[in-house]
XYZ file of C-alpha atoms in Angstrom:
724
model
C 0.000 0.000 0.000
C 2.752 2.446 0.944
C 4.551 2.053 -2.362
C 1.469 3.208 -4.200
C 1.595 6.521 -2.369
C 4.720 7.337 -4.392
C 2.862 7.321 -7.696
C -0.792 7.832 -6.797
C -2.766 10.903 -5.647
C -3.229 11.330 -1.900
C -6.367 9.490 -0.929
C -8.981 12.129 -0.342
C -10.898 9.847 1.962
C -8.262 10.176 4.672
C -8.563 13.940 4.505
C -11.874 13.785 6.344
C -10.756 12.187 9.571
C -9.942 15.448 11.360
C -12.334 17.567 9.328
C -14.942 18.352 11.967
C -12.276 19.432 14.418
C -10.515 21.674 11.911
C -13.744 23.524 11.106
C -14.799 24.073 14.702
C -11.550 25.588 15.977
C -11.658 29.299 16.603
C -8.242 29.591 18.206
C -5.084 28.263 16.584
C -2.546 27.017 19.106
C 0.668 25.863 17.494
C 3.180 23.533 19.141
C 6.734 24.677 19.442
C 8.565 24.341 16.137
C 11.759 22.286 15.913
C 14.938 24.340 16.155
C 16.365 23.070 12.865
C 17.591 25.679 10.390
C 18.612 25.450 6.721
C 22.219 25.546 7.896
C 21.794 22.572 10.239
C 19.249 20.570 8.213
C 19.616 20.107 4.458
C 15.936 19.195 4.057
C 15.055 22.833 4.772
C 17.178 24.127 1.869
C 14.350 23.973 -0.614
C 15.634 26.815 -2.803
C 18.464 24.672 -4.167
C 19.089 21.110 -5.292
C 18.924 18.751 -2.309
C 22.115 17.746 -0.524
C 21.170 14.080 -0.346
C 24.420 13.022 1.287
C 23.513 15.123 4.344
C 19.986 13.786 4.813
C 19.202 11.268 7.549
C 15.847 9.875 8.737
C 16.099 11.990 11.890
C 16.763 15.198 9.951
C 13.934 14.374 7.584
C 11.550 13.847 10.489
C 12.547 17.038 12.283
C 12.686 19.078 9.101
C 9.277 17.921 7.926
C 7.813 18.685 11.342
C 9.093 22.249 11.149
C 7.886 22.753 7.578
C 4.471 21.283 8.384
C 3.991 23.678 11.294
C 5.080 26.645 9.200
C 2.736 25.580 6.425
C -0.245 25.190 8.752
C 0.464 28.596 10.270
C 0.648 30.076 6.786
C -2.694 28.582 5.759
C -4.233 29.920 8.960
C -2.853 33.358 8.074
C -4.512 33.181 4.641
C -7.795 32.225 6.309
C -7.538 35.237 8.612
C -6.851 37.490 5.629
C -10.045 36.238 3.981
C -12.133 36.798 7.115
C -10.823 40.294 7.801
C -10.787 41.756 4.302
C -13.339 40.507 1.798
C -12.103 43.022 -0.744
C -8.707 41.276 -0.757
C -10.224 38.078 -2.122
C -8.694 37.530 -5.539
C -6.600 34.872 -7.230
C -3.299 36.591 -6.509
C -3.909 37.216 -2.817
C -5.371 33.810 -2.008
C -4.309 31.101 -4.454
C -0.878 32.494 -5.232
C -0.202 32.975 -1.524
C -1.044 29.311 -0.966
C 1.166 28.415 -3.937
C 4.176 30.077 -2.312
C 3.394 28.420 1.019
C 3.148 25.002 -0.584
C 6.546 24.931 -2.303
C 8.896 24.246 0.666
C 6.665 21.535 2.136
C 6.080 19.763 -1.189
C 9.733 19.913 -2.222
C 10.951 18.532 1.103
C 8.272 15.841 1.080
C 9.321 14.773 -2.418
C 12.968 14.608 -1.363
C 12.000 12.315 1.509
C 10.074 10.093 -0.919
C 13.157 9.902 -3.114
C 15.334 8.954 -0.158
C 12.811 6.302 0.879
C 12.933 4.761 -2.595
C 16.686 4.795 -3.137
C 17.926 4.379 0.467
C 15.288 2.074 1.884
C 17.853 0.479 4.181
C 18.193 3.827 5.982
C 14.793 5.433 5.393
C 12.686 2.434 6.370
C 8.986 2.035 5.692
C 8.061 2.784 9.301
C 10.222 5.929 9.317
C 8.807 7.122 6.032
C 5.212 6.439 7.055
C 5.496 8.799 10.032
C 6.947 11.584 7.906
C 4.515 11.004 5.061
C 1.491 11.116 7.346
C 2.649 14.360 8.989
C 3.157 16.052 5.627
C -0.147 14.754 4.278
C -2.132 16.047 7.226
C -0.583 19.479 6.862
C -1.058 19.778 3.132
C -4.726 18.773 2.998
C -5.768 21.524 5.391
C -6.310 24.025 2.578
C -8.861 21.651 1.016
C -10.704 21.436 4.360
C -10.922 25.171 4.917
C -14.345 26.824 4.665
C -12.882 30.335 4.246
C -10.658 29.170 1.388
C -13.512 27.194 -0.168
C -15.864 30.176 -0.185
C -13.078 32.434 -1.426
C -12.439 30.101 -4.370
C -16.139 30.094 -5.245
C -16.181 33.884 -5.131
C -13.048 34.233 -7.275
C -14.278 31.779 -9.903
C -17.657 33.497 -10.093
C -16.636 37.145 -9.950
C -13.010 37.701 -10.951
C -12.615 38.722 -14.567
C -9.746 37.685 -16.801
C -9.001 34.311 -15.231
C -7.067 32.152 -17.674
C -7.616 28.450 -18.296
C -5.000 27.228 -15.815
C -6.277 29.531 -13.066
C -9.820 28.251 -13.536
C -8.576 24.649 -13.369
C -6.763 25.357 -10.090
C -9.865 26.947 -8.582
C -12.078 24.069 -9.685
C -9.595 21.639 -8.149
C -9.910 23.374 -4.772
C -13.689 23.338 -5.012
C -13.977 19.712 -6.116
C -11.566 18.389 -3.493
C -13.433 20.257 -0.777
C -16.862 19.182 -1.998
C -15.862 15.510 -2.278
C -14.671 15.769 1.293
C -18.052 16.964 2.492
C -17.336 20.618 3.075
C -20.925 21.598 2.208
C -22.478 19.153 4.671
C -24.317 20.150 7.822
C -22.577 19.283 11.112
C -24.757 16.199 11.608
C -24.190 14.922 8.086
C -20.497 15.701 8.342
C -20.309 13.592 11.486
C -22.080 10.739 9.703
C -19.783 11.161 6.703
C -16.663 10.976 8.857
C -18.024 7.911 10.648
C -18.689 6.206 7.304
C -15.160 6.877 6.089
C -13.667 5.610 9.341
C -15.600 2.364 9.000
C -14.590 2.122 5.346
C -10.901 2.411 6.203
C -11.298 -0.318 8.826
C -12.984 -2.647 6.347
C -10.311 -2.001 3.725
C -7.569 -2.737 6.247
C -9.221 -6.045 7.138
C -9.631 -6.928 3.474
C -5.968 -6.232 2.776
C -4.828 -8.167 5.826
C -6.789 -11.270 4.839
C -5.448 -11.200 1.281
C -1.912 -11.070 2.646
C -2.578 -13.849 5.145
C -4.152 -16.185 2.615
C -1.404 -15.462 0.070
C 1.289 -16.303 2.581
C -0.392 -19.535 3.656
C 0.169 -21.213 0.303
C 3.515 -22.822 -0.417
C 4.309 -25.912 -2.419
C 7.823 -27.329 -2.383
C 9.297 -28.901 -5.516
C 12.176 -31.365 -5.216
C 12.345 -32.626 -8.796
C 14.782 -30.462 -10.834
C 13.227 -31.730 -14.085
C 10.153 -29.609 -13.372
C 12.380 -26.531 -13.442
C 14.394 -27.563 -16.482
C 13.110 -24.711 -18.672
C 12.754 -22.146 -15.879
C 14.714 -18.885 -16.287
C 17.449 -18.202 -13.769
C 15.647 -15.365 -12.002
C 12.576 -17.540 -11.397
C 14.663 -20.369 -9.952
C 16.445 -17.862 -7.749
C 13.150 -16.405 -6.490
C 11.870 -19.915 -5.723
C 15.027 -21.138 -4.023
C 14.520 -22.280 -0.433
C 17.338 -20.227 1.009
C 20.253 -22.146 -0.472
C 23.227 -20.214 -1.811
C 23.072 -22.198 -5.055
C 19.531 -21.894 -6.395
C 20.152 -24.720 -8.886
C 20.375 -27.268 -6.065
C 16.829 -26.919 -4.730
C 14.388 -27.468 -3.255
C 12.187 -24.739 -4.689
C 9.043 -23.154 -3.247
C 6.037 -22.203 -5.329
C 4.367 -19.174 -3.736
C 1.574 -16.793 -4.679
C 3.844 -13.758 -4.727
C 3.410 -12.050 -8.125
C 7.066 -12.326 -9.161
C 6.840 -16.118 -8.673
C 3.221 -16.929 -9.471
C 2.940 -15.435 -12.958
C 6.229 -16.798 -14.261
C 5.587 -20.185 -12.700
C 2.402 -20.539 -14.759
C 4.374 -19.583 -17.869
C 7.115 -22.184 -17.405
C 5.683 -25.074 -15.369
C 5.220 -28.107 -17.673
C 3.017 -30.021 -15.216
C -0.696 -29.154 -15.728
C -1.638 -30.506 -12.295
C 0.832 -28.159 -10.599
C -0.423 -25.270 -12.721
C -4.026 -26.035 -11.789
C -3.218 -26.266 -8.091
C -1.336 -22.968 -8.127
C -3.908 -21.120 -10.254
C -6.758 -22.223 -8.019
C -4.873 -21.278 -4.879
C -4.299 -17.795 -6.309
C -7.887 -17.254 -7.449
C -9.543 -18.476 -4.267
C -7.419 -16.398 -1.900
C -9.347 -14.812 0.966
C -12.519 -16.735 0.111
C -14.761 -19.291 1.800
C -12.922 -22.022 -0.130
C -10.092 -21.625 2.395
C -11.504 -20.760 5.811
C -13.877 -18.273 7.377
C -11.105 -16.509 9.260
C -9.611 -15.236 5.985
C -12.878 -14.943 4.048
C -13.347 -11.493 2.480
C -16.874 -12.017 1.183
C -18.466 -9.989 3.963
C -15.823 -7.264 3.637
C -16.650 -6.902 -0.075
C -20.282 -6.358 0.869
C -19.367 -3.865 3.583
C -16.921 -1.893 1.421
C -19.458 -1.624 -1.395
C -22.196 -0.565 1.031
C -20.042 2.040 2.780
C -18.851 3.515 -0.515
C -22.462 3.737 -1.654
C -23.313 5.496 1.594
C -20.332 7.826 1.181
C -21.500 8.836 -2.289
C -25.139 9.245 -1.224
C -24.276 11.572 1.652
C -22.587 14.078 -0.672
C -25.283 13.843 -3.306
C -24.331 11.099 -5.758
C -26.441 8.167 -6.863
C -23.601 5.691 -6.337
C -19.849 5.463 -5.852
C -19.157 4.980 -9.561
C -20.961 8.213 -10.398
C -18.958 10.039 -7.725
C -15.724 8.589 -9.074
C -16.383 10.072 -12.518
C -15.907 13.575 -11.078
C -12.146 13.034 -11.262
C -12.092 11.199 -14.605
C -11.798 12.345 -18.200
C -14.554 9.925 -19.212
C -16.999 12.051 -17.242
C -19.724 9.428 -16.908
C -20.183 5.712 -16.388
C -22.102 5.623 -19.670
C -19.038 6.843 -21.574
C -16.895 4.135 -19.995
C -19.411 1.432 -20.874
C -19.512 2.797 -24.424
C -15.739 2.327 -24.715
C -15.916 -1.174 -23.227
C -18.731 -2.221 -25.561
C -17.035 -0.789 -28.638
C -13.709 -2.523 -27.981
C -15.312 -5.793 -26.898
C -17.389 -6.000 -30.092
C -14.225 -6.705 -32.092
C -11.908 -8.085 -29.426
C -14.323 -10.815 -28.363
C -14.453 -12.396 -31.799
C -10.685 -12.230 -32.206
C -10.213 -13.708 -28.730
C -12.119 -16.814 -29.840
C -9.783 -17.220 -32.809
C -6.741 -16.794 -30.593
C -7.942 -19.491 -28.198
C -8.775 -21.828 -31.104
C -5.286 -21.316 -32.510
C -3.698 -21.906 -29.109
C -5.829 -25.027 -28.589
C -4.564 -26.517 -31.858
C -0.978 -25.619 -31.007
C -1.247 -27.153 -27.523
C -2.812 -30.342 -28.899
C 0.039 -30.686 -31.376
C 2.435 -30.192 -28.452
C 0.934 -33.019 -26.414
C -1.804 -31.323 -24.400
C -4.869 -33.496 -23.787
C -8.371 -32.029 -23.621
C -9.575 -28.447 -23.691
C -7.361 -25.652 -22.470
C -8.209 -24.351 -19.020
C -7.372 -20.927 -17.557
C -4.253 -22.303 -15.847
C -2.937 -23.610 -19.182
C -3.005 -20.335 -21.118
C 0.190 -18.709 -19.842
C 2.260 -21.865 -20.442
C 1.078 -22.584 -23.965
C 0.965 -18.979 -25.135
C 4.636 -18.581 -24.181
C 5.514 -21.663 -26.193
C 3.370 -20.560 -29.134
C 4.905 -17.089 -29.031
C 8.353 -18.619 -29.215
C 7.274 -20.898 -32.055
C 5.713 -18.096 -34.106
C 8.220 -15.315 -33.502
C 11.285 -17.031 -32.062
C 10.750 -14.809 -29.029
C 11.857 -15.382 -25.452
C 11.936 -12.553 -22.934
C 15.721 -12.553 -22.558
C 16.545 -13.558 -26.123
C 17.425 -10.122 -27.519
C 19.193 -8.744 -24.447
C 22.522 -8.510 -26.226
C 20.969 -5.922 -28.570
C 19.769 -3.664 -25.768
C 22.764 -2.402 -23.744
C 21.416 0.222 -21.382
C 23.808 3.048 -22.273
C 22.985 2.790 -25.965
C 19.237 2.407 -25.420
C 19.075 5.389 -23.085
C 21.268 7.555 -25.294
C 19.115 6.705 -28.303
C 15.991 7.485 -26.297
C 17.326 10.966 -25.544
C 18.115 11.494 -29.233
C 14.636 10.324 -30.174
C 13.007 12.763 -27.748
C 15.287 15.583 -28.890
C 14.088 15.126 -32.461
C 10.436 14.657 -31.531
C 10.097 17.603 -29.174
C 12.878 19.991 -30.256
C 14.777 19.837 -26.976
C 18.271 18.783 -25.913
C 19.794 17.015 -22.924
C 22.920 18.052 -21.044
C 24.502 15.585 -18.620
C 26.472 17.048 -15.740
C 29.666 15.365 -14.653
C 29.643 13.269 -11.506
C 30.301 15.461 -8.476
C 28.729 18.630 -9.856
C 25.443 17.738 -8.170
C 24.863 15.992 -4.856
C 23.477 12.470 -5.310
C 22.891 9.414 -3.137
C 25.121 6.990 -5.087
C 27.966 7.061 -7.582
C 25.795 5.401 -10.248
C 23.299 8.274 -10.222
C 23.416 10.603 -13.226
C 21.983 14.111 -13.546
C 20.637 15.779 -16.685
C 19.409 19.230 -17.613
C 16.809 19.648 -20.348
C 17.237 22.653 -22.641
C 14.825 24.233 -25.089
C 15.643 24.730 -28.767
C 17.088 28.180 -28.002
C 19.334 26.773 -25.273
C 17.250 28.073 -22.376
C 16.878 25.899 -19.297
C 13.647 23.908 -18.859
C 14.069 21.203 -16.219
C 16.341 18.545 -14.705
C 16.188 14.890 -13.726
C 18.164 12.294 -11.793
C 18.691 8.840 -13.269
C 19.354 5.900 -10.941
C 19.381 2.863 -13.254
C 20.835 -0.114 -11.388
C 19.596 -2.526 -8.764
C 21.093 -2.233 -5.271
C 19.497 -5.070 -3.382
C 20.396 -3.858 0.088
C 19.403 -0.235 -0.517
C 16.636 0.329 -3.031
C 12.960 -0.184 -2.517
C 11.974 -3.237 -4.528
C 8.620 -4.958 -4.444
C 7.165 -7.960 -6.184
C 4.927 -5.714 -8.284
C 6.922 -2.508 -8.794
C 10.579 -2.216 -9.713
C 10.654 1.233 -11.343
C 9.479 4.681 -10.319
C 9.191 8.185 -11.706
C 9.240 10.548 -8.751
C 8.354 14.200 -9.140
C 10.902 15.963 -6.947
C 9.783 19.505 -7.689
C 6.817 20.942 -9.558
C 6.928 23.923 -11.826
C 5.656 27.058 -10.110
C 6.337 30.442 -11.626
C 4.938 32.080 -8.492
C 7.268 30.168 -6.159
C 10.064 30.358 -8.761
C 10.621 26.592 -8.960
C 11.392 24.593 -12.089
C 10.521 20.911 -12.578
C 12.839 18.166 -11.334
C 12.168 14.431 -11.342
C 13.921 11.196 -10.441
C 13.872 8.033 -12.542
C 14.574 4.926 -10.462
C 15.058 1.495 -12.032
C 16.360 -1.872 -10.902
C 18.285 -3.039 -13.947
C 21.095 -5.557 -13.496
C 24.299 -3.532 -12.997
C 27.557 -4.084 -14.892
C 30.257 -6.086 -13.133
C 34.030 -6.357 -13.406
C 33.576 -9.584 -15.359
C 30.866 -8.164 -17.646
C 30.928 -4.414 -18.080
C 27.478 -4.069 -19.629
C 23.911 -3.692 -18.444
C 21.767 -5.600 -20.928
C 18.011 -5.027 -20.899
C 15.263 -7.494 -21.640
C 12.614 -6.220 -24.015
C 10.143 -5.765 -21.144
C 12.764 -3.629 -19.377
C 13.081 -1.506 -22.519
C 9.301 -1.048 -22.403
C 9.483 0.002 -18.749
C 12.262 2.488 -19.524
C 10.293 4.213 -22.275
C 7.102 4.238 -20.247
C 8.687 5.840 -17.194
C 10.508 8.354 -19.371
C 7.163 9.334 -20.901
C 5.891 10.010 -17.392
C 8.960 12.093 -16.646
C 8.618 14.186 -19.811
C 5.085 15.193 -18.882
C 6.313 16.330 -15.488
C 9.390 18.087 -16.870
C 8.109 19.846 -20.005
C 4.999 21.391 -18.484
C 4.301 25.048 -19.202
C 1.580 25.453 -16.573
C 2.787 28.087 -14.078
C 0.965 26.719 -11.010
C 2.167 23.681 -9.062
C -1.428 22.614 -8.349
C -1.924 21.962 -12.075
C 1.531 21.559 -13.616
C 2.918 18.340 -15.033
C 1.067 15.262 -13.818
C -0.685 17.160 -11.030
C -4.456 17.570 -11.396
C -4.698 15.372 -14.495
C -7.819 13.227 -14.470
C -6.949 9.701 -13.349
C -7.843 7.969 -16.608
C -5.520 10.261 -18.586
C -2.424 10.131 -16.363
C -0.840 7.264 -18.331
C -1.283 8.741 -21.829
C 2.256 10.095 -22.292
C 3.782 6.995 -20.712
C 1.946 4.725 -23.154
C 2.666 7.081 -26.043
C 6.411 6.684 -25.510
C 6.131 2.911 -25.076
C 4.155 2.622 -28.321
C 7.193 3.832 -30.256
C 8.429 0.256 -29.828
C 5.896 -0.697 -32.505
C 7.840 1.464 -34.959
C 10.553 -0.455 -36.907
C 12.868 2.544 -37.319
C 12.731 3.309 -33.593
C 13.531 -0.296 -32.688
C 16.442 -0.253 -35.081
C 17.716 3.014 -33.628
C 17.713 1.895 -29.999
C 19.183 -1.566 -30.693
C 22.912 -2.177 -30.903
C 24.700 -5.450 -30.208
C 26.974 -4.868 -27.247
C 29.937 -6.487 -29.050
C 29.450 -6.062 -32.804
C 27.597 -2.748 -32.677
C 25.080 -3.999 -35.247
C 21.358 -3.218 -34.838
C 18.643 -5.839 -34.858
C 17.953 -7.394 -38.237
C 14.789 -6.525 -40.116
C 13.321 -9.962 -39.486
C 14.033 -9.751 -35.742
C 12.399 -6.331 -35.562
C 9.355 -7.663 -37.385
C 9.116 -10.585 -34.959
C 9.457 -8.350 -31.887
C 6.675 -6.062 -33.082
C 4.415 -9.008 -33.893
C 5.182 -10.658 -30.556
C 3.831 -7.601 -28.711
C 0.442 -8.346 -30.250
C 0.404 -12.061 -29.533
C -2.985 -12.838 -27.946
C -3.613 -9.117 -27.548
C -7.374 -9.593 -27.840
C -7.353 -12.141 -25.000
C -5.482 -9.692 -22.771
C -7.719 -6.801 -23.742
C -10.894 -8.798 -23.064
C -9.564 -9.625 -19.612
C -8.978 -5.936 -18.879
C -12.464 -5.096 -20.131
C -13.936 -7.809 -17.901
C -12.172 -6.470 -14.813
C -13.169 -2.901 -15.711
C -16.826 -3.856 -16.105
C -16.725 -5.946 -12.927
C -15.296 -3.020 -10.975
C -17.987 -0.612 -12.159
C -20.831 -3.086 -11.712
C -19.760 -3.874 -8.152
C -20.053 -0.152 -7.381
C -23.381 0.352 -9.174
C -25.409 -2.774 -8.442
C -26.592 -4.120 -5.098
C -26.508 -7.738 -6.305
C -24.291 -10.261 -4.530
C -20.710 -9.974 -5.742
C -20.459 -13.568 -6.978
C -23.662 -13.274 -9.011
C -22.202 -10.211 -10.749
C -18.907 -12.015 -11.300
C -20.544 -15.113 -12.765
C -22.722 -13.110 -15.161
C -19.880 -10.944 -16.495
C -17.359 -13.794 -16.668
C -19.456 -15.576 -19.281
C -19.629 -12.427 -21.420
C -15.901 -11.734 -21.546
C -14.085 -15.009 -20.898
C -13.642 -17.973 -23.276
C -14.014 -20.486 -20.415
C -16.670 -21.606 -17.997
C -16.100 -20.084 -14.598
C -14.172 -22.454 -12.345
C -15.994 -23.713 -9.250
C -13.213 -22.320 -7.048
C -13.066 -18.922 -8.742
C -13.335 -16.122 -6.169
C -11.035 -13.466 -7.619
C -12.998 -10.463 -6.247
C -12.067 -11.637 -2.734
C -8.461 -10.672 -3.482
C -9.104 -7.785 -5.913
C -7.115 -5.299 -3.835
C -6.747 -2.808 -6.686
C -10.421 -1.860 -6.440
C -11.228 -2.830 -2.865
C -8.344 -1.304 -0.911
C -6.255 0.707 -3.351
C -7.246 3.814 -5.269
C -8.801 2.161 -8.325
C -12.348 1.525 -7.111
C -14.648 2.474 -10.032
C -11.490 3.452 -11.898
C -9.907 0.177 -13.018
C -10.862 1.010 -16.610
C -8.420 3.953 -16.509
C -5.519 1.901 -17.849
C -7.432 0.892 -20.985
C -8.797 4.413 -21.460
C -5.282 5.884 -21.365
C -4.038 3.261 -23.823
C -6.890 4.175 -26.162
C -5.836 7.843 -26.086
C -2.146 7.033 -26.539
C -2.796 4.685 -29.462
C -4.924 7.346 -31.139
C -2.153 9.889 -30.602
C 0.613 7.661 -32.006
C -1.627 6.821 -34.961
C -1.208 10.450 -36.073
C 2.301 9.614 -37.259
C 1.047 6.716 -39.376
C -1.442 9.002 -41.089
C 1.096 11.694 -41.944
C 4.005 12.197 -44.299
C 7.633 12.507 -43.269
C 7.392 16.277 -43.712
C 4.741 16.435 -40.972
C 6.720 14.617 -38.274
C 8.300 17.738 -36.764
C 4.959 19.543 -36.618
C 3.270 16.571 -34.938
C 6.007 16.310 -32.322
C 5.770 20.010 -31.556
C 1.987 19.757 -31.325
C 2.256 16.824 -28.905
C 4.669 18.843 -26.795
C 2.414 21.923 -26.892
C -0.594 19.893 -25.761
C -0.021 16.696 -23.796
C 3.420 17.566 -22.443
C 2.866 21.279 -21.837
C -0.699 21.639 -20.598
C -0.597 19.030 -17.815
C -3.451 19.466 -15.368
C -4.019 23.049 -16.478
C -6.443 21.970 -19.190
C -9.076 19.228 -19.204
C -7.656 16.155 -21.011
C -10.634 16.034 -23.378
C -9.683 19.487 -24.616
C -5.986 18.560 -24.668
C -6.774 15.630 -26.932
C -8.952 17.741 -29.240
C -6.199 20.341 -29.612
C -3.762 17.618 -30.608
C -5.997 15.409 -32.739
C -8.715 17.801 -33.865
C -11.478 15.461 -32.678
C -12.560 13.229 -29.804
C -10.713 9.924 -29.219
C -11.719 6.679 -30.894
C -10.949 3.084 -29.824
C -10.206 2.103 -33.427
C -6.548 3.108 -33.157
C -6.013 0.798 -30.167
C -7.511 -2.110 -32.099
C -5.352 -1.269 -35.111
C -2.196 -0.958 -33.016
C -2.732 -4.441 -31.594
C -3.782 -5.912 -34.945
C -7.170 -6.817 -33.546
C -9.602 -7.297 -36.387
C -12.140 -9.936 -37.301
C -10.182 -11.103 -40.326
C -6.774 -12.142 -39.017
C -6.669 -11.651 -35.281
C -3.453 -11.147 -33.326
C -2.222 -14.681 -32.739
């Protein structure tokens, strides 16, 4: 859960917990501030690049405490200004004052997040949680303030000459406050707070039971023949503590970094079935009542419905659409229906093709859900000669990253300047620092690059191994320029082998995270509350990330970034063709699964029907199998039940639809248009950030509303050939 706070918006639901108290106070009594100064504590030097080598958990804790108190006092001062002088209520006096107040706290908080990610051995999870919670509580106060709320309403209604970005900032303040119940009567506010408290308790129980049931399962393998085709990293992850992971025994667990690859490589269908069922019946009544989440699903759905009703929405899904580009549940269902109409038919062809391939390979009977990953990997290798690590020698990190910078320079008319080691304070000798310059040589932004795995230091989870951290937002008022940190866990060079070779999936991760960084770094919005990735509707946050990743479907781009680490030769034309085709292998099957989960998520938050009845009905519409008698996936669906994606799971597919439509522009144009398209993408998606609604951003780039056709075309999903 904590890792997600690095990349996700602060959960607004937690903002309520002290809401009633904050509104009823008439006297502000501040505790004594820590004695730290910028000279004694580097965290407080927010006007310059951070001196990471001086930061310690203790200094971070003390520094954040001081900044939080100063921030809260500053917000209180703005509130007093509003109360005493109504004529002083304008954008400059109120919002820009808050903008200046926000900069030191946000910058320091971001530096602590960076330290937590790259020095997790020193800045532990427990240490970070305390600091994070203190900063969060301070920063949300402005969204809980009645004086500031009413001032924002007055400014938006009465102040003339507000530009687009200013209006977006004001609407953000108003929406955040309204979703947190600021307009409620005292009695309703009390009920609202009580509902959210109960909801957090239910979510915590749900999460705990998923973890407990996941950890209960373990199956030990003693026969090395079962692991004959397993990749080295999988054998290492399954090793039972021995120094030599080839000696065994090996443990099958339900941890994501083991479970998914195990299904891909395990040749024994009985073992696959056992593992798949264990994973899909986690936290259900098929195990035991003490870890059964069925009741918690019912309670979470009911409490979210109550939460939405109290502040005036028909259901939780409708409330969720307030922060989404889609705007309505009907628009999301329209996308799902449109994509499913073609993907469903192609999915059937893919499964038929896989069934024939598996039968020829010795599989008896119909394919079951636990067979798909194993046989699709083998079919993918047969069709395209593709294994995940096969082309590593053509993707040395230094060449790939250098080529990526060249590619972005040409696309967006910018340049990159790397500073020599020692010119900037960093946390490790492998960390590199870059400035980004505009076409006229003027400074735009900077970023840190930390590419290599450090097992004892870096944060590394089974689900996330790479991060883009926004260290500093652009704010013309506070005079801050954008800075970000890119953190990866690629295998570092050694004395014996002085190269870092990337798998193709690692190349995809690199481009995706760099797309995120570019949107943060190239923003032109002058207010931190709407610059870069801030204030972008949730279902549009991933557009630039996917846009950059989709360049790997372009043959010339693949040729440019590939270079054999010894010969220097790029990938051959046939290899490039196979890599592109392999990305679309069983794409319809994957897309149908995402559509199923998206529909399931929304339906669970709209309907009052029992969760399994909803699951069973939708499963038959999207899946090519009969639902297994042990299937209870919603009982462990943490993404929508405990994380931030309740009624928002569709966001990933929505963003991919937008990105595919955007990249399709290049396929429709001539070579002479490429520079203009790149500049237009920079002037819209990369520049406007959260300062313009993403629907309008897309229209300014594409000249129309988005269509799902480009996503289907990108993945070669059509009713004639399919994508197998």
